[in-house]
Structures are given as structure tokens and as C-alpha cells.
mmCIF file of C-alpha atoms and ligand atoms in Angstrom:
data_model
loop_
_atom_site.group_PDB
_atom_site.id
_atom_site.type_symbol
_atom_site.label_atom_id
_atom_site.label_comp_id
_atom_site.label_asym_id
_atom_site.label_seq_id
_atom_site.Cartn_x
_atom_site.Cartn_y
_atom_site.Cartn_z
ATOM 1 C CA UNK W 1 0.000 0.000 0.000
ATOM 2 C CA UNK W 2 1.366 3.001 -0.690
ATOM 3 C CA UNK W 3 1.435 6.223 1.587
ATOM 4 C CA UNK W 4 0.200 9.316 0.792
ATOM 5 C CA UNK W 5 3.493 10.774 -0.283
ATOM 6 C CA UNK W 6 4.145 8.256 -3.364
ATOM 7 C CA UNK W 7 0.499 7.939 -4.619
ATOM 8 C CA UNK W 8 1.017 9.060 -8.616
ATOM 9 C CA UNK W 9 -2.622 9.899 -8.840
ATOM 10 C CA UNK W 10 -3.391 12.639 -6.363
ATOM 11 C CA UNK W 11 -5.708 15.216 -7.755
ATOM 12 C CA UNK W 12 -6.302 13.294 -10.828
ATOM 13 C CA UNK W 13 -10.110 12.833 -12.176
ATOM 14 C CA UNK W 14 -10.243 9.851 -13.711
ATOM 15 C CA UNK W 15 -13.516 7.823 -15.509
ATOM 16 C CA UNK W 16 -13.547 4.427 -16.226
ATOM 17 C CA UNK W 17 -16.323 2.457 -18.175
ATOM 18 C CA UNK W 18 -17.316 -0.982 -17.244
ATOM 19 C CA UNK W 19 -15.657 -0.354 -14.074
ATOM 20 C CA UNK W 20 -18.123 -2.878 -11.827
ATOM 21 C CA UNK W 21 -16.973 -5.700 -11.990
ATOM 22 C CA UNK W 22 -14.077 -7.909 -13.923
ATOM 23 C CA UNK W 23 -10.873 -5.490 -15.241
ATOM 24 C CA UNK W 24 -12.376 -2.274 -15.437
ATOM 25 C CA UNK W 25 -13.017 -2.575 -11.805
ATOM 26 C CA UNK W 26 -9.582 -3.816 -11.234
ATOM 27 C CA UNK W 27 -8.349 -0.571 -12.933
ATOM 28 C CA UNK W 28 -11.012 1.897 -11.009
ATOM 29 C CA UNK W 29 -9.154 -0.385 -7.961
ATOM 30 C CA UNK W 30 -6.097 0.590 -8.262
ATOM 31 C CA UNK W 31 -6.227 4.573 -9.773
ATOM 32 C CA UNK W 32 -7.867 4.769 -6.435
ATOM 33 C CA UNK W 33 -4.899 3.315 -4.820
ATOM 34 C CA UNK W 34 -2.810 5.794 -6.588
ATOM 35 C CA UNK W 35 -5.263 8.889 -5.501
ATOM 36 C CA UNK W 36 -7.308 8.988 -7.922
ATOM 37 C CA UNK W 37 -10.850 10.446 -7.630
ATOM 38 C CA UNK W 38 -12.858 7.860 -9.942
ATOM 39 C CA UNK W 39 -16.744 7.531 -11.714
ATOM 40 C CA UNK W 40 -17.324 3.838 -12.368
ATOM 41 C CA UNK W 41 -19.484 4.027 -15.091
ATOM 42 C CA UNK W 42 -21.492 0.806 -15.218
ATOM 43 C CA UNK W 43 -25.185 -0.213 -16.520
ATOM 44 C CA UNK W 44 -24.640 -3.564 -14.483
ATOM 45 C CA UNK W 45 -25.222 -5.522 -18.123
ATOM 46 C CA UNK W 46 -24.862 -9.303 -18.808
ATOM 47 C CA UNK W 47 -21.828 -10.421 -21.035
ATOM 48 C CA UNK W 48 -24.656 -10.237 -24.473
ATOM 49 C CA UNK W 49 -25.650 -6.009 -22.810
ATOM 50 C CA UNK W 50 -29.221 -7.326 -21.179
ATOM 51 C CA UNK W 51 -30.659 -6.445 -18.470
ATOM 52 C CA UNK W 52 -28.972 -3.858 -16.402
ATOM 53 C CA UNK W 53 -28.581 -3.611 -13.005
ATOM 54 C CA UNK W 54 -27.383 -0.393 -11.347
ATOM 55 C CA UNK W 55 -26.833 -2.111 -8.163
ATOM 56 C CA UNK W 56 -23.451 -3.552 -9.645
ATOM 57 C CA UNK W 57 -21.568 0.088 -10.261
ATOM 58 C CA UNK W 58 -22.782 0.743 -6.857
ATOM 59 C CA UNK W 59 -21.731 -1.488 -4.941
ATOM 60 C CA UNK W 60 -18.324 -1.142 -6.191
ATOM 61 C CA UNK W 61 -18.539 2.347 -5.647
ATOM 62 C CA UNK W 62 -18.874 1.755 -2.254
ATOM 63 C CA UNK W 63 -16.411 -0.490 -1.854
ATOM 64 C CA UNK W 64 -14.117 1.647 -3.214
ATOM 65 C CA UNK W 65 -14.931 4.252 -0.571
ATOM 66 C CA UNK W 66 -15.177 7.816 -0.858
ATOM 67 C CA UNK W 67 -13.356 8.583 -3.975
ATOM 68 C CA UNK W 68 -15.407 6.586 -5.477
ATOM 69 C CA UNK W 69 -18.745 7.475 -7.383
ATOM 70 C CA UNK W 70 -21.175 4.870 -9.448
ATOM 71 C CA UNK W 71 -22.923 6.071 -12.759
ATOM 72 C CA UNK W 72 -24.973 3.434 -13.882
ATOM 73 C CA UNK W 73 -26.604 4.522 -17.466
ATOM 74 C CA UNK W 74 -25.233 2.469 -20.770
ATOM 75 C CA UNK W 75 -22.030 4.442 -22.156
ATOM 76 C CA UNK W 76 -23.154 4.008 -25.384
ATOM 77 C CA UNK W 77 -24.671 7.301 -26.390
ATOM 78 C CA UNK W 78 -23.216 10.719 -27.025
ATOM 79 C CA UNK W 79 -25.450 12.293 -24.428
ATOM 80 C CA UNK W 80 -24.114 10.059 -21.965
ATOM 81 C CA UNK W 81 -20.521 10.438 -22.827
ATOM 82 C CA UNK W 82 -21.418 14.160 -22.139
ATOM 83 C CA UNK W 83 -23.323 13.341 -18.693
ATOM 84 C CA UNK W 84 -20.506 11.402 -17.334
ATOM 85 C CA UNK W 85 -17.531 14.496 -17.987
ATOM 86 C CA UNK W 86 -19.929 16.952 -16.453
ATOM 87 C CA UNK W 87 -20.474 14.508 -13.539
ATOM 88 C CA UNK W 88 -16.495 14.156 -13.741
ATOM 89 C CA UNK W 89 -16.138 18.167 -13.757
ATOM 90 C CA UNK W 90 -18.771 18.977 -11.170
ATOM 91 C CA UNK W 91 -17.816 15.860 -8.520
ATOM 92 C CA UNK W 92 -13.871 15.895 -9.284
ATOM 93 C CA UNK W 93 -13.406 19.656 -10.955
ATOM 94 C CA UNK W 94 -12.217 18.213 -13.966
ATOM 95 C CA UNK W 95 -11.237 14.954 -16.263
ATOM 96 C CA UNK W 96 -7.933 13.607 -16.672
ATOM 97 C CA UNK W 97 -7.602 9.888 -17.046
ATOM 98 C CA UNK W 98 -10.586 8.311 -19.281
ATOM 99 C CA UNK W 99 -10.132 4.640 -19.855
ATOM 100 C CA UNK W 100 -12.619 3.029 -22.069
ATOM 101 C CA UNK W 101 -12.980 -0.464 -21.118
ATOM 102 C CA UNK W 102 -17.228 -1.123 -21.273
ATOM 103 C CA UNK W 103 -17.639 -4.144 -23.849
ATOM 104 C CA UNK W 104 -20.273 -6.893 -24.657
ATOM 105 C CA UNK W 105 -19.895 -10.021 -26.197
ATOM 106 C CA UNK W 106 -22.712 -11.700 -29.108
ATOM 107 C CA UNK W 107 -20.542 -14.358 -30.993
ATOM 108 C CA UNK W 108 -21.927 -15.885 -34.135
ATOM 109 C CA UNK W 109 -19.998 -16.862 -37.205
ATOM 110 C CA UNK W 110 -20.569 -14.540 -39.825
ATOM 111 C CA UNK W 111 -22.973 -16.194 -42.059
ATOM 112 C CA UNK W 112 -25.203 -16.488 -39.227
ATOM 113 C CA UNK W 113 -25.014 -13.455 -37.035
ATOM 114 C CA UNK W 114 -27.789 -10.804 -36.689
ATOM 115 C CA UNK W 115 -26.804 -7.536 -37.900
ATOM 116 C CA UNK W 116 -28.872 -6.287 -34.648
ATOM 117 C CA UNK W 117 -26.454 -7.962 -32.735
ATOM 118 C CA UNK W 118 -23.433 -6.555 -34.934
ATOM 119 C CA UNK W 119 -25.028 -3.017 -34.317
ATOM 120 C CA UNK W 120 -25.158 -3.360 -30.615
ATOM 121 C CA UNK W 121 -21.537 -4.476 -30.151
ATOM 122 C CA UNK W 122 -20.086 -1.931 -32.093
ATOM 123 C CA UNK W 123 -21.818 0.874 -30.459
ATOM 124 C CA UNK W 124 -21.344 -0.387 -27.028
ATOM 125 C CA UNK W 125 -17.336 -1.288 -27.549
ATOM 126 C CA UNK W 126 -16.252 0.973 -30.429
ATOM 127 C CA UNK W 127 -18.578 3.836 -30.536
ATOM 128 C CA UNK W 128 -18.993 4.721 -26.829
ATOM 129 C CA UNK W 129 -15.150 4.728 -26.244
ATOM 130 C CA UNK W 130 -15.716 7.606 -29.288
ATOM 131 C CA UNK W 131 -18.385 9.691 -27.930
ATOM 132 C CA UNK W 132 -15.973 9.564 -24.613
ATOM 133 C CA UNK W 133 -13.155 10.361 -25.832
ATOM 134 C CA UNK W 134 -15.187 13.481 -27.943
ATOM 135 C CA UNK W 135 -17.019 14.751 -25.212
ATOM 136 C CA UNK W 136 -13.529 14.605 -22.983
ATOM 137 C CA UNK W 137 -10.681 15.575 -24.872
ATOM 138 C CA UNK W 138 -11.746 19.192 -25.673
ATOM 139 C CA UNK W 139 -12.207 20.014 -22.176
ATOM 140 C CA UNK W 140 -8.837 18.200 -21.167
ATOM 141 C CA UNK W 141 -7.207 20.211 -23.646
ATOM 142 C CA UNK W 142 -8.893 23.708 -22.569
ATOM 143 C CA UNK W 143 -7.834 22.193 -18.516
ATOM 144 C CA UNK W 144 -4.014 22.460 -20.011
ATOM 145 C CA UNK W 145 -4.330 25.965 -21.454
ATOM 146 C CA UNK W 146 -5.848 26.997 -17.884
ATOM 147 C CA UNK W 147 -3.051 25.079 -16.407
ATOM 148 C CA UNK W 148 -4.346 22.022 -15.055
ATOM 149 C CA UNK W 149 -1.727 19.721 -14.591
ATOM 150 C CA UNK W 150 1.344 20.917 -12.825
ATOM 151 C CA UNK W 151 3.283 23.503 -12.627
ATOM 152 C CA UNK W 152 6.084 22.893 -15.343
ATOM 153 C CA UNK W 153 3.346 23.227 -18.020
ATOM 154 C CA UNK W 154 0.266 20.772 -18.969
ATOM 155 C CA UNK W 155 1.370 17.878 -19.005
ATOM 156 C CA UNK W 156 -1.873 15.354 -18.480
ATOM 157 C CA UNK W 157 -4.594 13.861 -20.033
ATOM 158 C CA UNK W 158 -4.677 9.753 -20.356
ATOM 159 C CA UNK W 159 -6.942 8.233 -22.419
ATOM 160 C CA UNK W 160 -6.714 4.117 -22.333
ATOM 161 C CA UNK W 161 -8.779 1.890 -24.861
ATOM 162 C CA UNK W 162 -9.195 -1.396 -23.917
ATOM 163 C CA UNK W 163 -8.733 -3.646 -27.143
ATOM 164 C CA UNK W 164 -8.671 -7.600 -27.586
ATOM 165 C CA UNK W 165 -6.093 -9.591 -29.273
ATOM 166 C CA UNK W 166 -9.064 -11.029 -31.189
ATOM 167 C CA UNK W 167 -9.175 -7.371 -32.817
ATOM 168 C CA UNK W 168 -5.502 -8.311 -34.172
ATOM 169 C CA UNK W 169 -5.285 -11.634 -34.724
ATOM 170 C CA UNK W 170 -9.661 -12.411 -35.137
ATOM 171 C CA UNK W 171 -11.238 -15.478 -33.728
ATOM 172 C CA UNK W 172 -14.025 -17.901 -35.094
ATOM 173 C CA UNK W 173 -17.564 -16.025 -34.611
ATOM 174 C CA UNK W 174 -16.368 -12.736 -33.417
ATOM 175 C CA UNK W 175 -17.349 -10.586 -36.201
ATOM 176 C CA UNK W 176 -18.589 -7.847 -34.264
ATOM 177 C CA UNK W 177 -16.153 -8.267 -31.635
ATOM 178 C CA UNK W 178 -13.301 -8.466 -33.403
ATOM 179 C CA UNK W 179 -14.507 -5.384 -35.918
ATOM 180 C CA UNK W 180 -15.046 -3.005 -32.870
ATOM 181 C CA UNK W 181 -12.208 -4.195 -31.197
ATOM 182 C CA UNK W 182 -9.949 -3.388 -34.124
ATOM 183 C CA UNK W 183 -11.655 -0.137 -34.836
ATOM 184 C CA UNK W 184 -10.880 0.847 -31.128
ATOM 185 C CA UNK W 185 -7.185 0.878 -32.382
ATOM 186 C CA UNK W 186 -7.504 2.920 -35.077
ATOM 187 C CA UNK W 187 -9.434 5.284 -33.423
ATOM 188 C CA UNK W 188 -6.489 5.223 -30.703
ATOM 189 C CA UNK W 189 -3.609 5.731 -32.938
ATOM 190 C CA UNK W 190 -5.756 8.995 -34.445
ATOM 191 C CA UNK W 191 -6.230 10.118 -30.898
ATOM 192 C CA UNK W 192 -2.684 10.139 -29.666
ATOM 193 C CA UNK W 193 -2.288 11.877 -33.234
ATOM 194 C CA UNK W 194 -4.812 14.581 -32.476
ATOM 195 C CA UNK W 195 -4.038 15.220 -28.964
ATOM 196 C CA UNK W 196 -0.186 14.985 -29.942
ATOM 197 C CA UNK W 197 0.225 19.082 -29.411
ATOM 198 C CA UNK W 198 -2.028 19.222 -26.067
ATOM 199 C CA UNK W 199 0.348 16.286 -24.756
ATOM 200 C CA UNK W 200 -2.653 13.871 -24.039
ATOM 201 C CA UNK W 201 -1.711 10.754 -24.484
ATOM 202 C CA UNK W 202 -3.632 7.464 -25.645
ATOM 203 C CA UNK W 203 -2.741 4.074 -25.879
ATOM 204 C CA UNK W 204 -4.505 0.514 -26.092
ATOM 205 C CA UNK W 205 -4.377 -2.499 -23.964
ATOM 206 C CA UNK W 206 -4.822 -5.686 -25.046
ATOM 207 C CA UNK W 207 -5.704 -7.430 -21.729
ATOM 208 C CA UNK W 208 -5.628 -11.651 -20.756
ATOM 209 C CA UNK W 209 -7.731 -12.120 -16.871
ATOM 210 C CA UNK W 210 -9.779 -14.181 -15.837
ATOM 211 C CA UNK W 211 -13.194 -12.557 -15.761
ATOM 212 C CA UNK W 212 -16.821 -13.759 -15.514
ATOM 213 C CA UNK W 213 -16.423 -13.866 -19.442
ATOM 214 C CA UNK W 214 -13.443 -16.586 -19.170
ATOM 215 C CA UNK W 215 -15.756 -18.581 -16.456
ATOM 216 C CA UNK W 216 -18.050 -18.867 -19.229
ATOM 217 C CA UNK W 217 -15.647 -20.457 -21.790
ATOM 218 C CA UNK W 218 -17.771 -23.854 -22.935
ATOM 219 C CA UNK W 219 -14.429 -26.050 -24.146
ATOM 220 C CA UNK W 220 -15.019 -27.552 -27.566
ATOM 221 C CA UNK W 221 -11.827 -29.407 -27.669
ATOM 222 C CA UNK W 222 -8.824 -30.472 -26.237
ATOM 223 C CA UNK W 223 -6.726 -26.889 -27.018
ATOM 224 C CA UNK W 224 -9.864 -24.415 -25.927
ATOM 225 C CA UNK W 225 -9.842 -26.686 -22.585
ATOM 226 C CA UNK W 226 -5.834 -26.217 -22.058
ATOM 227 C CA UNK W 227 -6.812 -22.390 -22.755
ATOM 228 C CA UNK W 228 -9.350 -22.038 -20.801
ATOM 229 C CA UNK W 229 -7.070 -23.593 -17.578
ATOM 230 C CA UNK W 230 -4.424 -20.823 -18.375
ATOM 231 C CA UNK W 231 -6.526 -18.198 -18.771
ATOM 232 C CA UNK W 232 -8.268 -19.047 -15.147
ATOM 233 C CA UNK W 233 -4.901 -18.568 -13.298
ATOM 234 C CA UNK W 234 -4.441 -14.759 -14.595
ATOM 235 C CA UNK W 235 -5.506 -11.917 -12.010
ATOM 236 C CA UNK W 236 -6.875 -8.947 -13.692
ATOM 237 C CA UNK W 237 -4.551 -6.572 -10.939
ATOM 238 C CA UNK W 238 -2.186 -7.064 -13.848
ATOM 239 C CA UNK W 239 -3.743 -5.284 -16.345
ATOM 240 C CA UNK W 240 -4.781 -2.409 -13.652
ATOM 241 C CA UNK W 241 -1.495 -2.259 -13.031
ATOM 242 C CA UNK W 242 -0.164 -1.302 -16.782
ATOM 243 C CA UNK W 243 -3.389 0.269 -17.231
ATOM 244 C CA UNK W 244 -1.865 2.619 -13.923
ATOM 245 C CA UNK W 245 1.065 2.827 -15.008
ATOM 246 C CA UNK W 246 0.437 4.553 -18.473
ATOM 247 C CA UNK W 247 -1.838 6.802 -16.583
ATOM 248 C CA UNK W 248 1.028 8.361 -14.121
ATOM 249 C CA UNK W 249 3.003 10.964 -14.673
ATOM 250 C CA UNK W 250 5.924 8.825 -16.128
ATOM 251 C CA UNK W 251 3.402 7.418 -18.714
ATOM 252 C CA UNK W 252 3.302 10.931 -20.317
ATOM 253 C CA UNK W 253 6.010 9.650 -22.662
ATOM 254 C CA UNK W 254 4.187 7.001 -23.961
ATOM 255 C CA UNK W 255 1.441 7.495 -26.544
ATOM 256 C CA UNK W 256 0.347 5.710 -29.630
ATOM 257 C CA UNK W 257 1.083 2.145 -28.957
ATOM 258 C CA UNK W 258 -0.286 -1.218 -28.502
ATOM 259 C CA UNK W 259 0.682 -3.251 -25.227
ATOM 260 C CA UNK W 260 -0.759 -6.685 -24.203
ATOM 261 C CA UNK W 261 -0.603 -7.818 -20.360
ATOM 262 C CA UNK W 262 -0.771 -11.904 -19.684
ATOM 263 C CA UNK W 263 0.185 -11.888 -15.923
ATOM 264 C CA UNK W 264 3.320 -10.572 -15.008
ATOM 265 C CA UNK W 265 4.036 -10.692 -19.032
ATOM 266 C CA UNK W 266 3.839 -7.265 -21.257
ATOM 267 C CA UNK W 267 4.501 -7.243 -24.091
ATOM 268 C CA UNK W 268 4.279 -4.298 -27.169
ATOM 269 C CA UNK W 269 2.752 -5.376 -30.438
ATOM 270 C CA UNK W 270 3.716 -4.330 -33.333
ATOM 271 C CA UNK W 271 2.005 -2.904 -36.132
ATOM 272 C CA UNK W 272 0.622 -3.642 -39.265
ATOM 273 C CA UNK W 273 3.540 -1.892 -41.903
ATOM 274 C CA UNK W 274 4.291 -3.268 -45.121
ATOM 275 C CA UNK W 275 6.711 -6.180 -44.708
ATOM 276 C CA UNK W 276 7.798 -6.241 -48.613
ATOM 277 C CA UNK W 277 6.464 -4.414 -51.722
ATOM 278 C CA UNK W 278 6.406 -5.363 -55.683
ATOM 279 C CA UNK W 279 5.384 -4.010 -58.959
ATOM 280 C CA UNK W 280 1.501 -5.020 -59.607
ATOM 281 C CA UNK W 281 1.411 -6.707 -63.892
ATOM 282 C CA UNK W 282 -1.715 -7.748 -65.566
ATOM 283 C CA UNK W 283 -4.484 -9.403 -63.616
ATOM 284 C CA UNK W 284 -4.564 -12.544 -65.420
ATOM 285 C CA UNK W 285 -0.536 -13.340 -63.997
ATOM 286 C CA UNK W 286 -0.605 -10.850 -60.912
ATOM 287 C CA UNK W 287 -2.340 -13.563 -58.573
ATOM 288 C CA UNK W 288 0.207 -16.014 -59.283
ATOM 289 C CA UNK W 289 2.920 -13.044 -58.894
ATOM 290 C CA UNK W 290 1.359 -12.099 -55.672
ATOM 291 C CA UNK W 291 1.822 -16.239 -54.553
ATOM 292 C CA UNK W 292 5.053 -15.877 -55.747
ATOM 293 C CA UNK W 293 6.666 -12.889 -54.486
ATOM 294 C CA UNK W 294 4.020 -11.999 -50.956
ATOM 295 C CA UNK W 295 3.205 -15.653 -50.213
ATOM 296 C CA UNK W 296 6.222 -16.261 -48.131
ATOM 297 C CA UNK W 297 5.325 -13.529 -45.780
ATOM 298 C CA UNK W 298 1.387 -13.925 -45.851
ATOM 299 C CA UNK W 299 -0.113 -14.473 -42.597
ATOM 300 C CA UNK W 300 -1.868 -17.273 -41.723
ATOM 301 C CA UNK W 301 -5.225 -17.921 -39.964
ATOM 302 C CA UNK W 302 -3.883 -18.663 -36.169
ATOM 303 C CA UNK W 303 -6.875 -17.335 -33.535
ATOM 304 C CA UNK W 304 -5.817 -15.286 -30.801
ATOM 305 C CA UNK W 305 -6.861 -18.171 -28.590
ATOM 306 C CA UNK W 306 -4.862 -20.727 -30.813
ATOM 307 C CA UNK W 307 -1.598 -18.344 -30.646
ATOM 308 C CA UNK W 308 -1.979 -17.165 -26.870
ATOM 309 C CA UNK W 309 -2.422 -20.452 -25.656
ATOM 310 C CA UNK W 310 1.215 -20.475 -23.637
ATOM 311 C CA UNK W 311 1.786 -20.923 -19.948
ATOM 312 C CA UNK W 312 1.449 -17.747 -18.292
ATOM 313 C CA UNK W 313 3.646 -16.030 -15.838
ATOM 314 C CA UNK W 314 1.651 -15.194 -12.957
HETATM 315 N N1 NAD L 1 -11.123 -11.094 -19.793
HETATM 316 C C1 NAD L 1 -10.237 -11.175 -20.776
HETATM 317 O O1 NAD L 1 -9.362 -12.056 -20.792
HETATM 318 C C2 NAD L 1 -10.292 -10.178 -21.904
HETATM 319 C C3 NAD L 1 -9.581 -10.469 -23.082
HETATM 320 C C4 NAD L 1 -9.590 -9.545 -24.112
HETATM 321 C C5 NAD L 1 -10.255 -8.336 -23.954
HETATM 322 N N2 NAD L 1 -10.961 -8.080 -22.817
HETATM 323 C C6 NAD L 1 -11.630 -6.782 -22.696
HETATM 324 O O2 NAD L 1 -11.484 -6.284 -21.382
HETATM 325 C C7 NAD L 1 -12.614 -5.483 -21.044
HETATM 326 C C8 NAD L 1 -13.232 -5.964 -19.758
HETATM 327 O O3 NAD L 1 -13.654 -7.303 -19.928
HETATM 328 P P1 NAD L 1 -14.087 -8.248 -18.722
HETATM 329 O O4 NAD L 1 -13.591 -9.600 -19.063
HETATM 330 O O5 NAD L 1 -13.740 -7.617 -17.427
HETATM 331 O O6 NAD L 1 -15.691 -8.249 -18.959
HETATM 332 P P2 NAD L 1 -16.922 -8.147 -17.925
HETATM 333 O O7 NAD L 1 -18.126 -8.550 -18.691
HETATM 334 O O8 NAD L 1 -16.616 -8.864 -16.662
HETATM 335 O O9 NAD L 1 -16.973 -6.592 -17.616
HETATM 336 C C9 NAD L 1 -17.445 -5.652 -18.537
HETATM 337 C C10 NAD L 1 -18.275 -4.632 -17.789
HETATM 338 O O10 NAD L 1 -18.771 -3.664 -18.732
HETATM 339 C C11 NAD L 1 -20.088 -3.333 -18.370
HETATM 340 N N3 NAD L 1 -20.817 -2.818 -19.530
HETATM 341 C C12 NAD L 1 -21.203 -3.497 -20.639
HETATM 342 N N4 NAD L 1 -21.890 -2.702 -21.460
HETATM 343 C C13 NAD L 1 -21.972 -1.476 -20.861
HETATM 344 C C14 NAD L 1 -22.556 -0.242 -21.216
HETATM 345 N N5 NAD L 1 -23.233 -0.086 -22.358
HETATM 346 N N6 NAD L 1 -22.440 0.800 -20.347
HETATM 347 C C15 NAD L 1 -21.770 0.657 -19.188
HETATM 348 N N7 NAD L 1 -21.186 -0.489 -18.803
HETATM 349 C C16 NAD L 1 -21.288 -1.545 -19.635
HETATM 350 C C17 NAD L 1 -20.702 -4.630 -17.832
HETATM 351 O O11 NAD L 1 -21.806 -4.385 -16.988
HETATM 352 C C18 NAD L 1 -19.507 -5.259 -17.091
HETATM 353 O O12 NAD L 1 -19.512 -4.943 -15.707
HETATM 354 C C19 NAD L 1 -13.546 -5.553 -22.240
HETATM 355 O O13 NAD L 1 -13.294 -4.438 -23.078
HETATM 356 C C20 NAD L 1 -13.128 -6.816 -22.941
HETATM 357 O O14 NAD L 1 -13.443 -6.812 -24.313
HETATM 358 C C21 NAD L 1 -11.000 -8.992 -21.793
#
């Protein structure tokens, strides 16, 4: 525990979506620990979004204690986005840290899935981490000119997008998942860009825990099983702890990138640039040219869960 002396996040604002229960509460956990005045923003959903209960984000408000607050409305409209940075403003007298970490789940392969279903997942995981980060960033950046942040100059503002490796690498039946997930990125590498000059940073985490969602894993063979075992022995107090650590004030140097957490394992991901280039001929040879000269270097069709099925370090 630390004392009041080293806590990183003194003063700091911070919101964080999905924040009852699983990881996001982890990370509301420990920006707490670090000082950190937080808004657990929460509808209390099932994995699929049903039925929300507002009892979840307050509860873990309260456990929390008093620098906690719950908000327990879906994220996933502008209005709300707005609702939650005036609560933030009002409660806390500003925003700092916003980490966007809400998501649902409504697997189907492809040539079965609703487009209902596709619609709801992206607004809930890619679009609300949007209106967020839209109805947030133009008041951190008017915070700096007014000198929020320290007295060497602004120098705050976190934003952190929780992704999914099955954004990067895709995984049977996650369509929508996947799709938001990897949308999330983008729209994180065009944040850091646009907050570049007001020295707000944002990154994306791709995070491993167990979680009510890995409970749920139904094994279908022998590998999923073996995966599902693994994942079961990882705390989620490791991703809070990255998550925290990007937030601090040493994490103002990092912006624009991709980091996993598997335990005590991080790990930076790289991304996609081209790996080799050649001259496009006529279409009736320029398949076999592509075999030829890309085909070494294409990427195969490895899940996340097939290539992330390793011991972890815990
Ligand atoms: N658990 C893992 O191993 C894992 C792996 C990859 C990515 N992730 C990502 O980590 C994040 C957290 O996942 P988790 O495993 O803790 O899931 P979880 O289901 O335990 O927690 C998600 C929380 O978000 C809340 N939520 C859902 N929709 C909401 C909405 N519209 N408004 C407000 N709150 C809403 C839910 O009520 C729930 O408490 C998600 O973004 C997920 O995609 C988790």
C-alpha cells in the first residue's frame, strides 16, 4: 500500500467504463490506490448487454470508498458520454484519465449473425469509447491551457482503450467483436495523433484475466480446454497495473502504442507496416505473382486463442 506521499494519482479525475466488476473494476481499484478520484461508469449488463442492473456500479462504488462514485446509465450514447464528464467536472473539478474499457460479447460466425447484434456491439465497444473520448478531450485540452496539470506546463490527459487480441489476430464467430475491437485501435492511434500538441496521451491495452467472461468459456476441444485452464490462473490486478502505469506521470512519454498484459508478461505489439512491396502486372498473372513474391510472408489464420495459448507467468 502506498502512503500518501508516493500515490502518482493525487488530484487526478479519472472515468472508467465498465468499471463494476471484472478489469475495469480492477483498474477503477487501483487509480484509487494511486489517488485517484474515480466515476465507475457501469449499466450492471450481462456479457450479451441485457438487463442492467445499477446495483453492480454501486456497490463497487462503495467499496471503493469515498473517492469513489457509481454512474450506472449504458455508455453508449453521445449524451451520456457528455453526462458522465460533467459529472467528472462537477464531482472531481475536472477529467484527466478516461479509460474506455465497457464491452459486450454476441458471438456468431458470420454467415449467421444478426446484424442487430453486430449493431449493438459496435456501439457499445467501439462507438462509446468515441463519444468519450469526444465529449472529454476538448475540455482536457482547454484544462491544459488553464493550467491544469502541474506547474512545469500541462502535461496530463490519459486516455486508455481497452482492445482484444481477437481485434488483431480475429477469432471464429467474433465478427462484431473483433470489428469493434480493431476499430478501437484505429481510433487510438488517431487520438494520440490529435491530442499529440495538447500532450494527451492514448494508448490501447490488449488485456488476458480471468473474468466472468473466461468462467463462461464452454471447451469444444482439447486446445480451448488447455486455454481455458491458463486463462483461469491470470488476475486482472495485472492489467490495472499497466493500465496505472500509463496513466502516471511517467506514462506521459508514452502514446500511440499497442501493449498486451498476460500476468506478469507485457509485451508491445507491433504494427501492421508493409513487410515487402512489388510491382503489380496484368491481372490474369498478378495472382500467381502475388503467390510468388508476398506468399512467403502472408499471414496465416492462427486465432488469438490458438496463438496465446502459452503458460502464463503469474
Ligand atoms: N477477460 C479477458 O481475458 C479479456 C480479453 C480480451 C479483452 N478483454 C476486454 O477487457 C474489457 C473488460 O472485460 P471483462 O472480461 O472484465 O468483462 P466483464 O463482462 O466482466 O466486464 C465488462 C463490464 O462492462 C459493463 N458494460 C457493458 N456494457 C456497458 C454499457 N453499455 N455501459 C456501461 N457499462 C457496460 C458490464 O456491466 C460489465 O460490468 C472488455 O473491453 C473486454 O473486451 C478482456
Amino acid at each position: 500500500m502506498s502512503t500518501s506521499e508516493t500515490k502518482s494519482l493525487e488530484g487526478r479525475s479519472a472515468i472508467v467504463t465498465g468499471a463494476g466488476r471484472g478489469i475495469g473494476r480492477a483498474i477503477a481499484e487501483a487509480l484509487v490506490a494511486q489517488g485517484a478520484k474515480v466515476i465507475v461508469a457501469d449499466n450492471g449488463a450481462s456479457i450479451a448487454g441485457d438487463d442492467g442492473d445499477p446495483t453492480v456500479a454501486r456497490e463497487t462504488a462503495e467499496a471503493l470508498g469515498t473517492n469513489a462514485l457509481a454512474f450506472s446509465e449504458s455508455v453508449a450514447s453521445p449524451g451520456v458520454a457528455r453526462q458522465l464528464v460533467d459529472m467528472a467536472i462537477k464531482q472531481f473539478g475536472g477529467i484527466d484519465i478516461v479509460v474506455n474499457n465497457a464491452a459486450i460479447l454476441r458471438d456468431a460466425f458470420v454467415f449467421r449473425a444478426d446484424p442487430r447484434d453486430w449493431d449493438a456491439v459496435i456501439r457499445t465497444n467501439l462507438s462509446s469509447a468515441f463519444y468519450l473520448i469526444n465529449a472529454a478531450s476538448g475540455i482536457m485540452r482547454e484544462q491544459g491551457k488553464a493550467g491544469r496539470g502541474g506547474k512545469d506546463g500541462y502535461d496530463w490527459g490519459r486516455i486508455v482503450n481497452i482492445v482484444s487480441s481477437a481485434g488483431l489476430y480475429g477469432n471464429l464467430g467474433q465478427a462484431a467483436y473483433a470489428s469493434a475491437k480493431a476499430g478501437l485501435f484505429g481510433l487510438t492511434r488517431v487520438t494520440a495523433m490529435d491530442l499529440a500538441r495538447a500532450q494527451i496521451t492514448a494508448n490501447a491495452v490488449a488485456p488476458f484475466a480471468r473474468t466472468r467472461v473466461t468462467d463462461i468459456i464452454q471447451p469444444a476441444n482439447e486446445a480451448q480446454k488447455t486455454y481455458k485452464e491458463r486463462a483461469l490462473k491470470i488476475g486482472a490486478h495485472h492489467v490495472a497495473n499497466v493500465v496505472t502505469a500509463l496513466c502516471s506521470p511517467a506514462g506521459k512519454a508514452i502514446t500511440g502504442q499497442l501493449v498486451g498484459v498476460r500476468g506478469r508478461e507485457v509485451f508491445l505489439f507491433g504494427q501492421p507496416r508493409p513487410v515487402t512491396t512489388m510491382e503489380a502486372g496484368e491481372p490474369a498473372t498478378l495472382a500467381q505473382d502475388m503467390l510468388a513474391r508476398l506468399g512467403p510472408q502472408f499471414t496465416d489464420l492462427t486465432t488469438d486463442l490458438e496463438a496465446f495459448n502459452t503458460e502464463p507467468l503469474v
